[in-house]
Amino acid sequence: MGNVLELKLRVANDWTTFERGQLTTLVDQLPGRIARDLAFGVTDSGDPWCAVLDETGEVVVHVARIREIFVVEAEDIVTEGPSLSAAVDRFIADPQLRRLAAAAAGLGDGMPTQAYAMFAAMDGDMADPFPYDRPANYDGVFDTPTLPEFTEAQPSFRMIETASMPDWGVAAAPEVYQAEMSFQGGGALLNIANAADDFYVPMANAASLAEPMLAPPIPAMFQSTSAQAFAANDDVRELPATTRHNDGQTLSLQLAKGGTPVAKSDGGGDVYDVGGLSGAVPAGGSMGVVLNFFTQGGSSADLSVVKVPSVVSPGLERAATGDERPDVVGTDTATAPDGVEAVQPDSSLLLPDDQHPIVLTAVGGHVDIIF
Amino acid sequence: MPRAAVDPARAAETKVLRREAGRWLKGLRESAGLTQAELAELVNLRYYTFISQVEGGVGRVPTEIQGAWARAVGVDPEVFARTLLRHYEPELYRLLFLAAQRKAVGAN
């Protein structure tokens, strides 16, 4: 009988190929282009780890599998999960992550209080959210948001936004801040999200920050101002400059057209002050506001773009993205007479039957965009 | 403040120095008879995999735990910190210590 050899099995405990793929995806998901490289290793006990490195080689995220528990750690952000995807998903969803990305990108303290862009980055099929400065790796595909089902009892024009935005530590909001919404032909339901979670970024960084913001389906960011209904067929009125936070409560406005009023409105041409954007766009820079307007049955919606008096032409362009008719670009840019901050829209934009986002992009100049 | 562009040569040097530091740290720990998990517990790290990461030359020992780390492996904290500084921030190390040494030599 020969010698009996003790056979020891060594369990390969390194990252699997699939896990490495997931880790690579994590790099792509991190905001602000903070991640540049990955480093892998295994502890003396056989637990694998992965370090996500920035461009200087410093570790920005540590990922590990420790006795079948997956952990993702970056500064104060620590998430765990029974699977790598679970831990990574929690990590990516952590609101502190964007603050971390901002710090890594050199933003944060000392940011100018003027010239912010407010991105209303919405869920939806945004084929071309920033036509002037499209992210290099933007493929034009976004997950379709989950929206409540339409019913006949509901208005035919719908816009739904919810906000859940991280704190970037930005001290101040734009000084001028107002917007209006005007609907004609059909009722409307408008949900205004929690204004306290608004998100501002400096103009100069807007384009780069748009990419991570738009990469995953991100809840809308929306600054609500006072909601105000006007009498039927009224023109746009001067709106209060102060913003109104709704303390986290969803503010619903419903416009009724030709039927029983469901809110304060009773007819077309009504104007609701819902939020918006104002700011100076640096030369060569861009700022974008993306709002999703959802329609059914070919309802029309008037979208007005109003220049503040005494400013140069803002060079506004409008595109109904995701639309097979790219020429459905509104021409309703109006010039406001001196002393008047807003005017009645002079044209309407007929939206297709399906849900399509509308992207407004302003390049150069100073603009107020009024929806 | 925007970051300066990364110099490839410096990045390569950084990688080499980190690996050297990692090997040094690993040697200290093994000499102290500690496992990575035991050391992590002594320096109050949440995940011991970080020890392996640093020993592998990836990342650096955070300043705030360098003292505890040094004591855990039985090394003078000043020597420990200075050695790590030489590997992590070679330019700062040169300014702080080598220039002072040259001055001292010149004075003598």
Short mmCIF file of C-alpha atoms in Angstrom, two decimals:
data_model
loop_
_atom_site.label_atom_id
_atom_site.label_comp_id
_atom_site.label_asym_id
_atom_site.label_seq_id
_atom_site.Cartn_x
_atom_site.Cartn_y
_atom_site.Cartn_z
CA MET A 1 0.00 0.00 0.00
CA GLY A 2 1.39 3.31 -0.93
CA ASN A 3 1.67 6.40 1.17
CA VAL A 4 -1.48 8.29 1.91
CA LEU A 5 -1.04 11.90 0.98
CA GLU A 6 -2.98 14.55 2.74
CA LEU A 7 -4.81 16.56 0.17
CA LYS A 8 -5.53 20.15 1.07
CA LEU A 9 -7.92 22.09 -1.03
CA ARG A 10 -7.23 25.76 -1.34
CA VAL A 11 -10.38 27.65 -2.03
CA ALA A 12 -9.85 30.38 -4.55
CA ASN A 13 -11.47 33.31 -2.85
CA ASP A 14 -10.53 36.13 -5.14
CA TRP A 15 -13.08 38.26 -6.91
CA THR A 16 -14.95 36.37 -9.55
CA THR A 17 -14.98 37.61 -13.09
CA PHE A 18 -18.55 38.68 -12.64
CA GLU A 19 -17.72 40.59 -9.48
CA ARG A 20 -14.85 42.32 -11.22
CA GLY A 21 -17.25 43.39 -13.89
CA GLN A 22 -19.56 44.79 -11.26
CA LEU A 23 -16.68 46.66 -9.69
CA THR A 24 -15.79 48.15 -13.02
CA THR A 25 -19.36 49.28 -13.31
CA LEU A 26 -19.05 50.91 -9.92
CA VAL A 27 -16.28 53.09 -11.28
CA ASP A 28 -18.53 54.20 -14.08
CA GLN A 29 -21.32 55.00 -11.68
CA LEU A 30 -19.33 57.21 -9.38
CA PRO A 31 -20.19 60.85 -9.88
CA GLY A 32 -17.82 63.56 -10.88
CA ARG A 33 -15.36 61.32 -12.67
CA ILE A 34 -13.57 60.78 -9.42
CA ALA A 35 -12.57 57.21 -10.16
CA ARG A 36 -9.82 56.32 -12.58
CA ASP A 37 -8.54 52.89 -11.74
CA LEU A 38 -9.05 49.74 -9.73
CA ALA A 39 -6.63 47.79 -7.61
CA PHE A 40 -7.38 44.28 -6.41
CA GLY A 41 -5.98 42.19 -3.62
CA VAL A 42 -6.68 39.41 -1.17
CA THR A 43 -6.04 39.44 2.55
CA ASP A 44 -3.95 36.84 4.31
CA SER A 45 -7.22 35.21 5.31
CA GLY A 46 -8.41 35.04 1.75
CA ASP A 47 -10.95 37.85 1.71
CA PRO A 48 -10.72 39.90 -1.46
CA TRP A 49 -10.67 43.67 -1.56
CA CYS A 50 -10.77 46.24 -4.29
CA ALA A 51 -9.65 49.83 -4.14
CA VAL A 52 -11.11 52.44 -6.44
CA LEU A 53 -8.42 54.98 -7.17
CA ASP A 54 -8.60 58.53 -8.34
CA GLU A 55 -6.29 60.05 -10.90
CA THR A 56 -3.58 60.65 -8.33
CA GLY A 57 -3.63 57.07 -7.19
CA GLU A 58 -5.34 57.78 -3.91
CA VAL A 59 -8.03 55.42 -2.75
CA VAL A 60 -11.50 56.88 -2.92
CA VAL A 61 -13.53 53.76 -2.33
CA HIS A 62 -12.66 50.50 -0.60
CA VAL A 63 -14.70 47.45 -1.47
CA ALA A 64 -14.30 44.08 0.18
CA ARG A 65 -15.92 40.72 0.62
CA ILE A 66 -15.44 39.65 4.20
CA ARG A 67 -16.87 36.28 5.03
CA GLU A 68 -19.54 36.61 2.38
CA ILE A 69 -20.56 40.09 3.44
CA PHE A 70 -19.84 42.76 0.88
CA VAL A 71 -18.78 46.16 2.09
CA VAL A 72 -18.26 49.44 0.29
CA GLU A 73 -16.56 52.25 2.15
CA ALA A 74 -15.57 55.78 1.29
CA GLU A 75 -14.89 58.22 4.07
CA ASP A 76 -18.14 58.45 6.03
CA ILE A 77 -20.09 56.31 3.62
CA VAL A 78 -20.22 52.67 4.56
CA THR A 79 -22.65 50.23 3.05
CA GLU A 80 -22.92 46.49 3.39
CA GLY A 81 -24.94 43.87 1.66
CA PRO A 82 -25.31 40.16 1.09
CA SER A 83 -24.27 40.68 -2.51
CA LEU A 84 -21.87 43.03 -4.19
CA SER A 85 -24.62 44.61 -6.21
CA ALA A 86 -26.68 45.25 -3.08
CA ALA A 87 -23.78 46.92 -1.31
CA VAL A 88 -22.85 48.94 -4.38
CA ASP A 89 -26.42 50.01 -5.04
CA ARG A 90 -26.74 51.28 -1.49
CA PHE A 91 -23.46 53.06 -1.83
CA ILE A 92 -24.39 54.72 -5.09
CA ALA A 93 -27.71 55.79 -3.62
CA ASP A 94 -26.11 57.37 -0.59
CA PRO A 95 -26.75 61.11 -0.75
CA GLN A 96 -23.35 61.84 0.75
CA LEU A 97 -21.68 60.42 -2.30
CA ARG A 98 -22.29 63.50 -4.41
CA ARG A 99 -20.91 65.71 -1.72
CA LEU A 100 -17.85 63.52 -1.72
CA ALA A 101 -17.60 63.81 -5.47
CA ALA A 102 -17.91 67.56 -5.26
CA ALA A 103 -15.08 67.69 -2.77
CA ALA A 104 -12.98 65.48 -4.99
CA ALA A 105 -13.69 67.73 -7.93
CA GLY A 106 -12.56 70.76 -6.00
CA LEU A 107 -16.02 72.15 -5.39
CA GLY A 108 -17.59 72.85 -2.08
CA ASP A 109 -16.50 75.61 0.24
CA GLY A 110 -15.78 78.92 -1.33
CA MET A 111 -18.03 78.45 -4.28
CA PRO A 112 -19.41 81.62 -5.77
CA THR A 113 -22.87 82.54 -4.71
CA GLN A 114 -23.71 83.87 -8.14
CA ALA A 115 -24.19 82.10 -11.38
CA TYR A 116 -25.51 78.76 -10.42
CA ALA A 117 -27.16 76.42 -12.76
CA MET A 118 -30.08 74.54 -11.46
CA PHE A 119 -30.46 71.27 -13.18
CA ALA A 120 -33.84 69.79 -13.22
CA ALA A 121 -32.60 66.36 -14.14
CA MET A 122 -35.55 64.16 -14.63
CA ASP A 123 -36.26 60.55 -15.07
CA GLY A 124 -37.19 59.77 -18.58
CA ASP A 125 -36.08 59.11 -22.05
CA MET A 126 -33.88 62.09 -22.58
CA ALA A 127 -32.32 61.57 -25.94
CA ASP A 128 -30.27 64.66 -25.87
CA PRO A 129 -30.42 66.59 -22.66
CA PHE A 130 -27.54 68.90 -23.38
CA PRO A 131 -27.11 69.25 -27.08
CA TYR A 132 -24.33 71.77 -26.73
CA ASP A 133 -22.20 69.81 -24.37
CA ARG A 134 -23.15 66.23 -24.47
CA PRO A 135 -21.26 63.97 -22.10
CA ALA A 136 -18.72 61.91 -23.94
CA ASN A 137 -20.08 58.61 -22.75
CA TYR A 138 -23.71 59.56 -22.86
CA ASP A 139 -25.55 57.00 -24.83
CA GLY A 140 -28.93 58.63 -24.75
CA VAL A 141 -30.58 55.82 -22.90
CA PHE A 142 -32.23 56.26 -19.58
CA ASP A 143 -34.46 54.03 -17.64
CA THR A 144 -38.06 54.84 -18.10
CA PRO A 145 -39.53 56.31 -14.96
CA THR A 146 -42.39 54.70 -13.23
CA LEU A 147 -45.32 56.98 -13.42
CA PRO A 148 -48.80 56.57 -12.08
CA GLU A 149 -51.32 55.29 -14.51
CA PHE A 150 -53.44 57.81 -16.24
CA THR A 151 -57.13 57.54 -15.79
CA GLU A 152 -59.87 59.38 -17.55
CA ALA A 153 -60.60 61.25 -14.38
CA GLN A 154 -57.16 62.68 -14.33
CA PRO A 155 -55.94 65.62 -16.32
CA SER A 156 -54.55 65.04 -19.74
CA PHE A 157 -51.40 67.00 -19.18
CA ARG A 158 -49.09 65.76 -16.58
CA MET A 159 -45.84 66.72 -15.11
CA ILE A 160 -44.48 64.84 -12.19
CA GLU A 161 -41.37 65.70 -10.35
CA THR A 162 -40.04 64.56 -7.07
CA ALA A 163 -36.91 65.77 -5.43
CA SER A 164 -34.50 63.97 -3.26
CA MET A 165 -31.24 65.69 -3.68
CA PRO A 166 -28.06 65.50 -1.71
CA ASP A 167 -26.55 68.31 0.24
CA TRP A 168 -23.61 69.72 -1.64
CA GLY A 169 -22.91 72.27 0.98
CA VAL A 170 -23.68 75.15 -1.30
CA ALA A 171 -24.42 78.23 0.66
CA ALA A 172 -26.74 80.24 -1.48
CA ALA A 173 -29.35 79.93 -4.12
CA PRO A 174 -29.69 82.18 -7.14
CA GLU A 175 -30.86 85.62 -6.31
CA VAL A 176 -33.46 85.85 -9.00
CA TYR A 177 -35.68 82.95 -9.00
CA GLN A 178 -39.04 82.61 -10.55
CA ALA A 179 -40.89 80.70 -13.13
CA GLU A 180 -44.35 80.10 -14.28
CA MET A 181 -46.23 77.40 -15.97
CA SER A 182 -48.95 77.96 -18.42
CA PHE A 183 -51.24 75.33 -19.76
CA GLN A 184 -53.83 75.50 -22.38
CA GLY A 185 -56.05 72.76 -23.55
CA GLY A 186 -56.58 70.24 -20.85
CA GLY A 187 -56.09 70.00 -17.18
CA ALA A 188 -52.82 69.53 -15.50
CA LEU A 189 -51.50 67.88 -12.46
CA LEU A 190 -48.35 69.23 -11.05
CA ASN A 191 -46.44 67.85 -8.14
CA ILE A 192 -43.82 70.11 -6.72
CA ALA A 193 -41.14 68.40 -4.77
CA ASN A 194 -39.43 69.36 -1.62
CA ALA A 195 -37.62 72.57 -2.32
CA ALA A 196 -35.33 72.17 0.63
CA ASP A 197 -33.42 69.53 -1.28
CA ASP A 198 -32.67 71.64 -4.28
CA PHE A 199 -29.44 71.23 -6.02
CA TYR A 200 -27.21 73.95 -7.32
CA VAL A 201 -23.91 73.73 -9.02
CA PRO A 202 -21.63 76.42 -10.32
CA MET A 203 -22.13 77.20 -13.94
CA ALA A 204 -18.58 76.41 -14.86
CA ASN A 205 -18.99 72.89 -13.59
CA ALA A 206 -22.47 72.40 -14.87
CA ALA A 207 -21.59 70.43 -17.93
CA SER A 208 -19.30 67.99 -16.19
CA LEU A 209 -21.68 67.53 -13.34
CA ALA A 210 -24.56 66.96 -15.66
CA GLU A 211 -23.08 63.66 -16.69
CA PRO A 212 -23.09 61.93 -13.34
CA MET A 213 -26.36 63.52 -12.48
CA LEU A 214 -28.01 62.24 -15.55
CA ALA A 215 -26.36 58.87 -15.65
CA PRO A 216 -28.77 57.01 -13.41
CA PRO A 217 -32.44 57.88 -13.26
CA ILE A 218 -32.35 60.61 -10.69
CA PRO A 219 -35.41 62.09 -9.11
CA ALA A 220 -36.21 65.53 -10.27
CA MET A 221 -34.82 68.58 -8.67
CA PHE A 222 -37.20 71.38 -8.53
CA GLN A 223 -37.36 74.64 -6.73
CA SER A 224 -40.87 75.46 -5.89
CA THR A 225 -42.02 78.96 -5.47
CA SER A 226 -45.39 80.14 -4.40
CA ALA A 227 -48.18 78.46 -6.22
CA GLN A 228 -50.64 80.93 -7.48
CA ALA A 229 -53.67 80.66 -9.64
CA PHE A 230 -54.91 83.52 -11.71
CA ALA A 231 -58.21 84.23 -13.24
CA ALA A 232 -59.13 82.62 -16.50
CA ASN A 233 -57.36 83.98 -19.56
CA ASP A 234 -55.13 86.17 -17.53
CA ASP A 235 -51.73 86.97 -18.87
CA VAL A 236 -48.72 86.10 -16.88
CA ARG A 237 -48.45 88.35 -13.94
CA GLU A 238 -45.54 89.54 -12.04
CA LEU A 239 -44.72 86.87 -9.57
CA PRO A 240 -43.35 87.13 -6.10
CA ALA A 241 -39.62 86.89 -5.98
CA THR A 242 -39.49 84.96 -2.79
CA THR A 243 -39.35 81.26 -2.92
CA ARG A 244 -41.61 79.13 -0.93
CA HIS A 245 -40.51 75.87 0.44
CA ASN A 246 -43.21 73.37 0.86
CA ASP A 247 -41.57 71.66 3.80
CA GLY A 248 -41.38 68.36 2.13
CA GLN A 249 -45.04 68.22 1.38
CA THR A 250 -46.05 67.53 -2.14
CA LEU A 251 -47.91 70.41 -3.58
CA SER A 252 -50.49 69.42 -6.10
CA LEU A 253 -52.15 71.80 -8.41
CA GLN A 254 -54.82 70.79 -10.78
CA LEU A 255 -56.11 72.83 -13.62
CA ALA A 256 -59.45 72.11 -15.08
CA LYS A 257 -60.35 72.99 -18.60
CA GLY A 258 -63.92 73.39 -19.58
CA GLY A 259 -65.13 71.38 -16.69
CA THR A 260 -65.35 71.49 -12.98
CA PRO A 261 -62.36 73.31 -11.54
CA VAL A 262 -60.35 71.06 -9.36
CA ALA A 263 -58.18 73.82 -8.04
CA LYS A 264 -58.30 77.56 -8.18
CA SER A 265 -58.19 77.64 -11.90
CA ASP A 266 -61.14 77.63 -14.18
CA GLY A 267 -59.87 78.05 -17.65
CA GLY A 268 -57.13 78.28 -20.15
CA GLY A 269 -54.35 80.74 -19.89
CA ASP A 270 -54.00 80.19 -16.23
CA VAL A 271 -50.59 80.65 -14.86
CA TYR A 272 -48.94 78.82 -12.09
CA ASP A 273 -45.77 79.87 -10.51
CA VAL A 274 -43.90 76.65 -10.03
CA GLY A 275 -40.22 77.28 -10.03
CA GLY A 276 -37.49 77.89 -12.51
CA LEU A 277 -34.11 79.13 -13.26
CA SER A 278 -32.36 82.37 -13.64
CA GLY A 279 -28.74 83.11 -13.90
CA ALA A 280 -25.85 84.33 -15.90
CA VAL A 281 -24.33 81.90 -18.31
CA PRO A 282 -20.62 82.33 -18.82
CA ALA A 283 -19.33 82.76 -22.31
CA GLY A 284 -18.83 79.38 -23.83
CA GLY A 285 -20.58 77.73 -20.95
CA SER A 286 -23.94 76.22 -20.84
CA MET A 287 -26.69 75.56 -18.48
CA GLY A 288 -29.53 73.25 -18.96
CA VAL A 289 -32.91 72.75 -17.55
CA VAL A 290 -34.55 69.51 -18.26
CA LEU A 291 -38.18 69.10 -17.53
CA ASN A 292 -40.36 66.26 -18.48
CA PHE A 293 -43.69 67.20 -19.84
CA PHE A 294 -45.99 64.31 -20.20
CA THR A 295 -49.00 64.48 -22.37
CA GLN A 296 -51.67 62.24 -23.61
CA GLY A 297 -53.92 62.64 -26.52
CA GLY A 298 -51.93 65.33 -28.22
CA SER A 299 -52.63 67.98 -25.68
CA SER A 300 -50.91 71.21 -26.27
CA ALA A 301 -48.96 73.10 -23.74
CA ASP A 302 -47.74 76.61 -23.95
CA LEU A 303 -44.23 77.02 -22.81
CA SER A 304 -43.01 80.52 -22.63
CA VAL A 305 -39.47 81.68 -22.58
CA VAL A 306 -39.15 85.17 -21.33
CA LYS A 307 -36.17 87.41 -21.39
CA VAL A 308 -35.49 89.74 -18.62
CA PRO A 309 -35.40 93.27 -19.98
CA SER A 310 -32.07 94.84 -20.72
CA VAL A 311 -30.27 91.63 -21.39
CA VAL A 312 -28.86 90.31 -24.58
CA SER A 313 -30.42 87.63 -26.61
CA PRO A 314 -30.16 84.48 -24.63
CA GLY A 315 -29.88 82.19 -27.58
CA LEU A 316 -32.47 79.86 -26.30
CA GLU A 317 -33.23 76.77 -28.14
CA ARG A 318 -35.81 74.22 -27.46
CA ALA A 319 -35.95 70.63 -28.45
CA ALA A 320 -38.56 68.06 -27.82
CA THR A 321 -36.25 65.16 -27.35
CA GLY A 322 -37.32 61.66 -27.95
CA ASP A 323 -39.62 63.05 -30.53
CA GLU A 324 -39.60 61.80 -34.05
CA ARG A 325 -40.24 65.31 -35.13
CA PRO A 326 -37.22 67.20 -33.99
CA ASP A 327 -38.55 70.27 -35.69
CA VAL A 328 -41.24 70.55 -33.08
CA VAL A 329 -39.11 73.25 -31.63
CA GLY A 330 -41.11 76.01 -30.17
CA THR A 331 -40.61 79.52 -31.34
CA ASP A 332 -42.33 81.07 -28.44
CA THR A 333 -39.55 83.29 -27.36
CA ALA A 334 -40.99 86.59 -26.40
CA THR A 335 -39.44 89.90 -25.72
CA ALA A 336 -40.61 91.51 -22.60
CA PRO A 337 -41.24 95.23 -22.67
CA ASP A 338 -39.34 97.26 -20.18
CA GLY A 339 -40.63 96.81 -16.73
CA VAL A 340 -42.49 93.67 -17.58
CA GLU A 341 -40.97 90.47 -16.48
CA ALA A 342 -43.07 88.09 -18.40
CA VAL A 343 -45.38 88.02 -21.33
CA GLN A 344 -48.00 85.75 -22.70
CA PRO A 345 -46.62 82.89 -24.73
CA ASP A 346 -47.00 83.53 -28.39
CA SER A 347 -47.06 80.00 -29.60
CA SER A 348 -47.80 76.60 -28.36
CA LEU A 349 -45.95 73.37 -28.61
CA LEU A 350 -47.99 70.40 -29.58
CA LEU A 351 -46.62 67.42 -27.84
CA PRO A 352 -47.00 63.96 -29.21
CA ASP A 353 -49.21 61.41 -27.65
CA ASP A 354 -46.49 59.67 -25.79
CA GLN A 355 -44.43 60.87 -22.91
CA HIS A 356 -41.55 63.02 -23.99
CA PRO A 357 -39.24 65.21 -22.11
CA ILE A 358 -38.51 68.68 -23.28
CA VAL A 359 -35.10 70.09 -22.92
CA LEU A 360 -34.36 73.74 -22.80
CA THR A 361 -30.81 74.79 -23.08
CA ALA A 362 -29.47 78.26 -22.83
CA VAL A 363 -26.04 79.17 -24.04
CA GLY A 364 -24.57 82.52 -23.29
CA GLY A 365 -26.27 85.57 -22.04
CA HIS A 366 -28.61 85.96 -19.16
CA VAL A 367 -31.92 84.27 -19.28
CA ASP A 368 -34.99 83.56 -17.35
CA ILE A 369 -36.66 80.43 -18.44
CA ILE A 370 -40.30 80.26 -17.71
CA PHE A 371 -42.30 77.15 -18.13
CA MET B 1 -9.56 74.48 -6.24
CA PRO B 2 -8.95 72.51 -9.42
CA ARG B 3 -6.39 69.82 -9.20
CA ALA B 4 -3.16 70.03 -11.09
CA ALA B 5 -2.58 67.57 -13.88
CA VAL B 6 -0.99 64.36 -12.74
CA ASP B 7 2.64 63.92 -13.71
CA PRO B 8 3.08 60.34 -14.97
CA ALA B 9 6.62 60.13 -13.66
CA ARG B 10 5.55 61.24 -10.25
CA ALA B 11 2.62 58.85 -10.31
CA ALA B 12 5.01 55.99 -11.05
CA GLU B 13 7.31 57.07 -8.25
CA THR B 14 4.37 57.27 -5.89
CA LYS B 15 3.41 53.73 -6.77
CA VAL B 16 6.90 52.45 -6.07
CA LEU B 17 7.10 54.26 -2.75
CA ARG B 18 3.69 52.99 -1.69
CA ARG B 19 4.76 49.44 -2.39
CA GLU B 20 7.91 49.93 -0.37
CA ALA B 21 5.87 51.31 2.49
CA GLY B 22 3.45 48.42 2.21
CA ARG B 23 6.23 45.86 2.42
CA TRP B 24 7.69 47.68 5.41
CA LEU B 25 4.33 47.70 7.15
CA LYS B 26 3.77 44.04 6.44
CA GLY B 27 7.18 43.19 7.83
CA LEU B 28 6.49 45.16 11.00
CA ARG B 29 3.18 43.41 11.53
CA GLU B 30 4.55 39.97 10.94
CA SER B 31 7.47 40.69 13.26
CA ALA B 32 4.94 41.69 15.89
CA GLY B 33 3.14 38.39 15.41
CA LEU B 34 -0.11 39.98 14.43
CA THR B 35 -2.58 38.91 11.82
CA GLN B 36 -4.12 41.55 9.63
CA ALA B 37 -7.39 41.15 11.49
CA GLU B 38 -5.71 41.53 14.87
CA LEU B 39 -3.92 44.66 13.78
CA ALA B 40 -7.13 46.10 12.40
CA GLU B 41 -8.76 45.59 15.76
CA LEU B 42 -5.87 47.25 17.58
CA VAL B 43 -6.01 50.33 15.40
CA ASN B 44 -9.80 50.37 15.44
CA LEU B 45 -10.35 49.82 11.75
CA ARG B 46 -13.82 48.80 10.72
CA TYR B 47 -12.65 46.41 8.03
CA TYR B 48 -9.41 44.52 8.25
CA THR B 49 -9.17 44.30 4.50
CA PHE B 50 -7.83 47.83 4.65
CA ILE B 51 -4.66 46.47 6.28
CA SER B 52 -4.13 44.20 3.33
CA GLN B 53 -4.78 47.05 0.95
CA VAL B 54 -2.16 49.30 2.52
CA GLU B 55 0.33 46.48 2.83
CA GLY B 56 -0.20 45.87 -0.84
CA GLY B 57 0.96 49.37 -1.56
CA VAL B 58 -2.47 50.77 -2.30
CA GLY B 59 -3.47 53.83 -0.36
CA ARG B 60 -1.86 55.06 2.79
CA VAL B 61 -2.15 54.70 6.53
CA PRO B 62 -4.38 57.54 7.71
CA THR B 63 -2.54 60.03 9.86
CA GLU B 64 -5.02 59.72 12.69
CA ILE B 65 -4.25 56.06 13.28
CA GLN B 66 -0.52 56.10 12.67
CA GLY B 67 0.20 56.39 16.39
CA ALA B 68 -1.95 53.40 17.28
CA TRP B 69 -0.53 51.46 14.37
CA ALA B 70 3.01 52.15 15.50
CA ARG B 71 2.28 51.09 19.06
CA ALA B 72 0.53 47.95 17.85
CA VAL B 73 3.58 46.81 15.94
CA GLY B 74 6.02 48.02 18.58
CA VAL B 75 7.64 50.88 16.73
CA ASP B 76 8.37 54.39 17.95
CA PRO B 77 5.47 56.48 16.61
CA GLU B 78 7.83 59.22 15.49
CA VAL B 79 9.94 56.80 13.50
CA PHE B 80 6.81 55.22 12.14
CA ALA B 81 5.29 58.51 11.05
CA ARG B 82 8.53 59.79 9.61
CA THR B 83 9.05 56.63 7.60
CA LEU B 84 5.56 56.78 6.22
CA LEU B 85 5.93 60.46 5.41
CA ARG B 86 9.08 59.67 3.46
CA HIS B 87 7.09 57.23 1.36
CA TYR B 88 3.79 59.06 1.16
CA GLU B 89 4.99 62.64 0.82
CA PRO B 90 8.60 62.50 -0.32
CA GLU B 91 8.75 66.16 -1.26
CA LEU B 92 7.39 67.28 2.07
CA TYR B 93 9.74 64.89 3.82
CA ARG B 94 12.69 66.37 1.94
CA LEU B 95 11.68 69.89 2.87
CA LEU B 96 11.13 69.05 6.48
CA PHE B 97 14.04 66.81 7.23
CA LEU B 98 16.70 66.65 4.56
CA ALA B 99 17.01 70.41 4.26
CA ALA B 100 17.27 70.66 8.03
CA GLN B 101 19.96 68.00 8.04
CA ARG B 102 21.96 69.86 5.43
CA LYS B 103 21.70 73.03 7.44
CA ALA B 104 22.88 71.22 10.52
CA VAL B 105 25.82 69.74 8.64
CA GLY B 106 26.70 73.15 7.21
CA ALA B 107 26.56 74.76 10.62
CA ASN B 108 29.00 72.22 11.93
#
